[in-house]
Structures are given as C-alpha cells and as structure tokens.
Amino acid sequence: MSEVILKVAEAKSRDVGRSIVRVPVRVMKRLGIEPGDYVEISGRKTAYAQVWPAYPEDEDKEIIRMDGIIRQNAGVGIGDTVKVKKAVLKPAQRVVLAPTEPVRVDPEYVKKQILLGKPVARGQAVDVPFYGGAIRFVVVQVQPGPAAYVSIDTEVTVREEPVKEAELTIPRVTWEDIGDLEDAKQKIRELVELPLRHPELFKHLGIEPPKGILLIGPPGTGKTLLAKAVANEANAYFVAINGPEIMSKYYGESEARLREIFEEAKKNAPAIIFIDEIDAIAPKREEVTGEVEKRVVAQLLTLMDGLQERGQVVVIGATNRPDAVDPALRRPGRFDREIHIPMPDKRARREILAVHTRNMPLCTKADVEAKVCNPGDEVDLDKIAEMTHGYTGADIAALAKEAAMAALRKAINKGMINIEQDIIPQEVLSKLKVGMSDFLEAMKFVHPTVLREVIIEVPEVHWDDIGGYDAIKQELREIVEWPMKYRHYFEELGVEPPKGILLFGPPGVGKTLFAKAVATESGANFIAVRGPELLSKWVGESEKAIREVFKKARMAAPCVIFFDEIDSIAPARGSRLGDSGVTDRMVNQLLAEMDGIGTLKNVVVMAATNRPDILDPALLRPGRFDRIIYVPPPDVKARLEIFKVHTKKVKLANDVNLEELAKKTEGYTGADIAAVVREAAMLALRETIKERSVGAKPVSMKHFEEALKRIPPSLAPEDMRRYEDIAKRLRRAIAGL
C-alpha cells in the first residue's frame, strides 16, 4: 500500500472537531483515495481521520491540514512531517467513551450527531459540542480494534466517571482555539516552540535561543491563551505563576517560592514558566516602597539571567501595563522579545466569533424555512463582527455564552425544556437554536472591557429623533460617519478625516442630542465625559483622567468622545486665578492628546458649549477642533419638525395645528418645545382625571395655548443676536488663523 510524507499545518476554524484532514487532490490520487475515505496518519503515534480535498490555495503544497485533537492523537506538532496512507476500517460493534470531567450525556446524541461515520481508535480524544462549548472524551474501548468507524448499528456507551488526570495527555488549548492573531502566533512559535522542540538547530547556528518573551496587550486579547497553546503544542511542561501566590509577609519566602518554581521547571524541561500580570510582582523598584517587591524583582532578574544556566526553560510574561514593569527585566537576556497583541479588528472579530460559535447550534436559513427559527433570526457573523467595535476576544467569548444563555432562557420560558427531566431528549435538543435576536439581547449586557471603567453610554438616538437641522445633520454625517464607514475612500484620496467637532449654541438647541445621534448612526462606541467629573484636588490626577479617556477610546476605536460643557475644563489659559493652574494643565493635556505626537485613529472628539468665547484659542485651530458648527435656535421649519417628533406618540385632537404652533414659538429651543408638549399633555391628563373620563382625553389646541402661556421662550431676541455675533467673530478668528 502506497504512502506519502506530508508536512503538518493547522486546520481552518470551520474544520475543527470534525475528525477530518485536508490533503491536495493530486496526493489523494497518488494514494488511491476518494473524499470521505479513511486515512492512517503516523507520527510519534498513529491517528485516523476522514480525508477531504485541500483548499485551492494549498493545492500546490505538500501539506496536510489537521486540528489540534488529531495532531495530539498522532503525537505531532505544526511543521512536523507525518506518513499518510489509506486505511481500510470495519464498522465498529462497540465503542466506549469516558469524559475528562463529570458530565451526563445521551449516548445516542453522541453517536448520531458527532461520531456517525467517523473513525475511532483506542486512546484518541473526541470533542463533543455541549451547548456553547465542548467536552472532551477519550475512547477507552473499540471493538474490533485497534480502529474502526462508527455506524448506525454501533453500540456507543458513555461512562459517567471521568478518566483520571494521569490518563490525560491531551492538551486543552490548541492554535485553532485562538481566532486570528496570526502574526503573534508565528512569532511565538519561532521564539518558543522551535527552540524547545529542535534545540539542535540553534546549536548548529551557534546562537542562544530567546529565553524570555513579554506579551503586551489590553486585558482579554488572548495573552494567556497564547502561552497555553504554545506550551501544549510544544509538548512542554507548563507552570503558571500568579502574583499573589508568590508574595509572602515572611522574609525571604517570596524569593524561595520563585526559586522553587524555576527549579521545578528545570527538572521537567523543556518547560514554560508563565507569569501573568507580571507588573504586579515585578514593578519599577524606584516607585515601590515595600522591600518585598524589590527583593522579588531582584530574585527574578537573577533567575532569568544570572550565573546559573537555565537550560530549556522559557519564561513568558504577560501585562497590559508595560510601563509599570521594572526596566531591568525588559533588556535582552531576560525578556528578549516583546510581542504586542492588538485589539481585534473586524476581520479578527469574525474569526474569533467563528471559534466561539463552532459548537453552537446557530439559526440558519434552512432553520427559518423549516420554522425552527423565527423569520429574520438567522445568524450573520459578519454583521455581529461589525457591531462589536472595541470588543476583545474575551468579550466575544462572553457574548457568545450570553447569547446561548438567552436562547436557553427563552426555551425554558416557552416550556420547550423541562429542567426536571434527568436527560433532555434528542428531539428537544435539535430544536434548541441560537438566533440573531439572542446575540442582540446579549449585547445589552456584555460591553467592551476597555470601556467598563469610563462613563459609557449606548445612545439610542437616531437622526429621525431630531427635528429639522438638515444641513447640520449632513455635515455631521460627512465628518463622523463617512470616515468610519468609507475609510478606504479617504485612504484612496490621501485625505485625513477631521479629528474634532465643536458644537456651540444656546442651551437647549440639541447639541448633546446631535452627539448621541452621531454615535448611534455611525455604530461607534460612545464615551460621554462631563467636564467637572474630571477635576480632582490632587495634582496630576485631572490630566491623568483625560489621558485615560483617550487611551480607552483608542482601544475601543471606532469611538466618539463627547465632552459636554467643555468650557468648564478648557477655558483660555491664564484666565482663572486661584485654581492652582489645574485647568491650564488640563488644556495642555487635551491639546497634546488631540494633536500631539500620538495619533488619533478612528477616534472623533466632539464637544458642546454655549460659551465658545471663553475657550482656549489653541483648541479652535485646524487639527484639533477642525469644524466649529453653530447650532442656531430652530427656525419655523425646524420647530415644525421638532413638534412632529415630540407629538409622534401623543394622542392629539383634530383641532391641533402644528404649523400654527411652530409660528407662535419664536425664540423657543428644542428643549422648550419638548416642555410645551409635555405641559399640554399634563393639562389634558388633569382634565381626564378631574372628569373621570373612561379613556384619556386627547391633547387639544387650547391645551397647547395654555402651555405656551406657562412656558415662556428661553431666548430673547438680544440673546439670539449675541450668539449670532459670537458665531461671526469665531468664523473671522478661524479665517485669520
């Protein structure tokens, strides 16, 4: 029987857990096999799988794509070579599985949904999807052995007691469990996996392999996952260090514990020591007062690059605060390389979603047609990826879990599932699907991690909710929405989109409303900052608060930062006496963040004020607030539109003439008109209660006229003239710049 030697490559996300391998068609012809046939894969161990044609881009390569489970079953890693030949398997009479953790599962479900037609061999691992996740099983018995395939007549038994930990040599995290991060994967494989698996390469070249890697990135981006995956794929001993476990109040104990860990790793080499949140146990020595921290840092430095040889032990550190780590650790010989883990973009989020939903029964078009799912409930992962700006990998995992829980809650409330039953029947499980509505419901509860510390709002204001002001709406669309939605056009033209917008005008004209509508319509994250909240009595804290807001916005991009009443934190420098210079320093910080050395990409700064005349002039130049938009009091047409918006849900009498009301409300702002509609409705309600009417009385014209008497306009003619003058002066000043 002919066999070929192929190089192992990682599987694509959609093939994970299917017990399939992909090889080029020309190789299949050489082996005399057809799609769906069984193959025997010989590495350090022997594994069996079904074969499928390779992807078009792999057709000219001598590779075999297989997932982490098959690689583990064959005892190989990515980049190794395996022998592949046709396997002639008989149908299995009996298969016994044992879980790796306590669980009860229907054997019929496992047979029909997971194993049917799949090859099984004693000792191999099988992943069984289990509502939102997967549980790993080990094949403990196959008749006839050593390998067979599962048919409809095969008797499948699932043991209740789990296999002992000692029997488990199967890793839990593989490269396929990490969505995207291809660049980071490649670097970490070169730096860790290669030296641990093939140290002879480095000896031959006469160089020392890297001994330490520092993973830097926001929380939840996959730093720990990368470390686990590389340990598992390299078949290395893995030791995780958490800061609090090391620290001890007794003199010398913390350092002794560190030495023990390094000694343990050395004995079990090749080994990986993973230090999570390394900034907690190795902070900058000049900034800490405690002696324990200083001694721990010194001990770590000695262990990582001291007189003693470390052998095949690689140290991986992870932090989201690299600036807080002692600089002595960040030199060659200790942490040789630093790998930055970025926030996932739309394409990466799509891949992460595919990883976390691959074992999930998602609503498809066929399910909608079969009426298993409601119309419009089919899951569109591309759309979800587009909606989840600022979400990390961990946030997306939480979102997928929450969506699954939402679907489960819905099924329990409808009475589909009886939780009193010992085992849920298979026909019930098959109707349990996760739909698009469940993901939208989950998004109400799962917000981006990076925005949890700042004031986050998810506005639900659309352009239709703002009456009139068509020109301003269009301008805001062009400034904010277009760069986010059509960035490729801007890049093609070589144009940088505006960074900042200042809305100014009398109070109550809808400046804050515009900002909310911009955030909603553009689909961006929205950080609302109320100026006075940033002020602190401690020197440097106010500036730090501004830096933090911009830092979070960069992480959660595309993002809109909205400063309401910006005049409270950015008045003209030198104008305020007796405030210890805090506002001056805040203005300086704001100027540096908006147009400093660091770039603002996909972050738009919006601000609102009714006192633009007292703002610092440096803020009003291009590059900071590029566009200054005057929001005037509404004219007759705008007032009519505002009345229409606010009376949309109000029960109106036939005699109500909105055009007439619009004419009568000269000097009224949008907020005033909203108050008039509310007062008119209250007057109608008083009459209803007084007369004890069966239904609510509609709001008539007399109620509106009474409301107008009670609520005068906010703006007098001289106020409007003053704002017009300010607008003219600002335009002249900007033109003069």
mmCIF file of N, CA and C in Angstrom, residues 53 76 103 184 242 281 343 357 568 575 578 660 664 694 708:
data_model
loop_
_atom_site.group_PDB
_atom_site.id
_atom_site.type_symbol
_atom_site.label_atom_id
_atom_site.label_comp_id
_atom_site.label_asym_id
_atom_site.label_seq_id
_atom_site.Cartn_x
_atom_site.Cartn_y
_atom_site.Cartn_z
ATOM 1 N N PRO A 53 -10.610 17.079 0.213
ATOM 2 C CA PRO A 53 -9.657 17.827 -0.635
ATOM 3 C C PRO A 53 -9.177 19.105 0.049
ATOM 4 N N VAL A 76 2.080 14.798 17.050
ATOM 5 C CA VAL A 76 2.892 15.705 16.212
ATOM 6 C C VAL A 76 2.481 17.150 16.459
ATOM 7 N N VAL A 103 -19.846 14.574 33.710
ATOM 8 C CA VAL A 103 -20.921 15.066 32.845
ATOM 9 C C VAL A 103 -21.853 13.912 32.473
ATOM 10 N N ALA A 184 1.168 37.180 15.865
ATOM 11 C CA ALA A 184 1.645 36.822 17.214
ATOM 12 C C ALA A 184 1.922 35.323 17.305
ATOM 13 N N ASN A 242 0.942 33.179 39.494
ATOM 14 C CA ASN A 242 0.086 34.339 39.755
ATOM 15 C C ASN A 242 0.717 35.141 40.880
ATOM 16 N N ILE A 281 4.116 41.600 40.253
ATOM 17 C CA ILE A 281 5.217 41.059 41.057
ATOM 18 C C ILE A 281 6.583 41.644 40.687
ATOM 19 N N MET A 343 -5.810 45.019 19.688
ATOM 20 C CA MET A 343 -7.260 44.833 19.778
ATOM 21 C C MET A 343 -7.727 44.238 18.465
ATOM 22 N N THR A 357 -18.361 30.036 18.226
ATOM 23 C CA THR A 357 -19.701 29.557 17.871
ATOM 24 C C THR A 357 -19.661 28.255 17.074
ATOM 25 N N SER A 568 -15.918 74.198 30.919
ATOM 26 C CA SER A 568 -15.576 74.022 32.342
ATOM 27 C C SER A 568 -14.178 73.457 32.528
ATOM 28 N N SER A 575 -6.589 82.554 32.421
ATOM 29 C CA SER A 575 -7.784 83.352 32.713
ATOM 30 C C SER A 575 -8.329 83.101 34.102
ATOM 31 N N GLY A 578 -6.401 81.349 41.082
ATOM 32 C CA GLY A 578 -6.818 80.671 42.305
ATOM 33 C C GLY A 578 -7.274 79.241 42.114
ATOM 34 N N GLU A 660 -49.284 76.182 12.964
ATOM 35 C CA GLU A 660 -49.596 77.408 13.709
ATOM 36 C C GLU A 660 -48.753 77.496 14.987
ATOM 37 N N LYS A 664 -45.994 80.318 16.326
ATOM 38 C CA LYS A 664 -46.166 81.019 17.613
ATOM 39 C C LYS A 664 -44.960 80.877 18.549
ATOM 40 N N VAL A 694 -63.599 57.819 30.726
ATOM 41 C CA VAL A 694 -63.286 56.389 30.527
ATOM 42 C C VAL A 694 -61.890 56.243 29.903
ATOM 43 N N LEU A 708 -48.250 77.277 26.331
ATOM 44 C CA LEU A 708 -47.390 78.366 25.838
ATOM 45 C C LEU A 708 -47.374 79.546 26.808
#
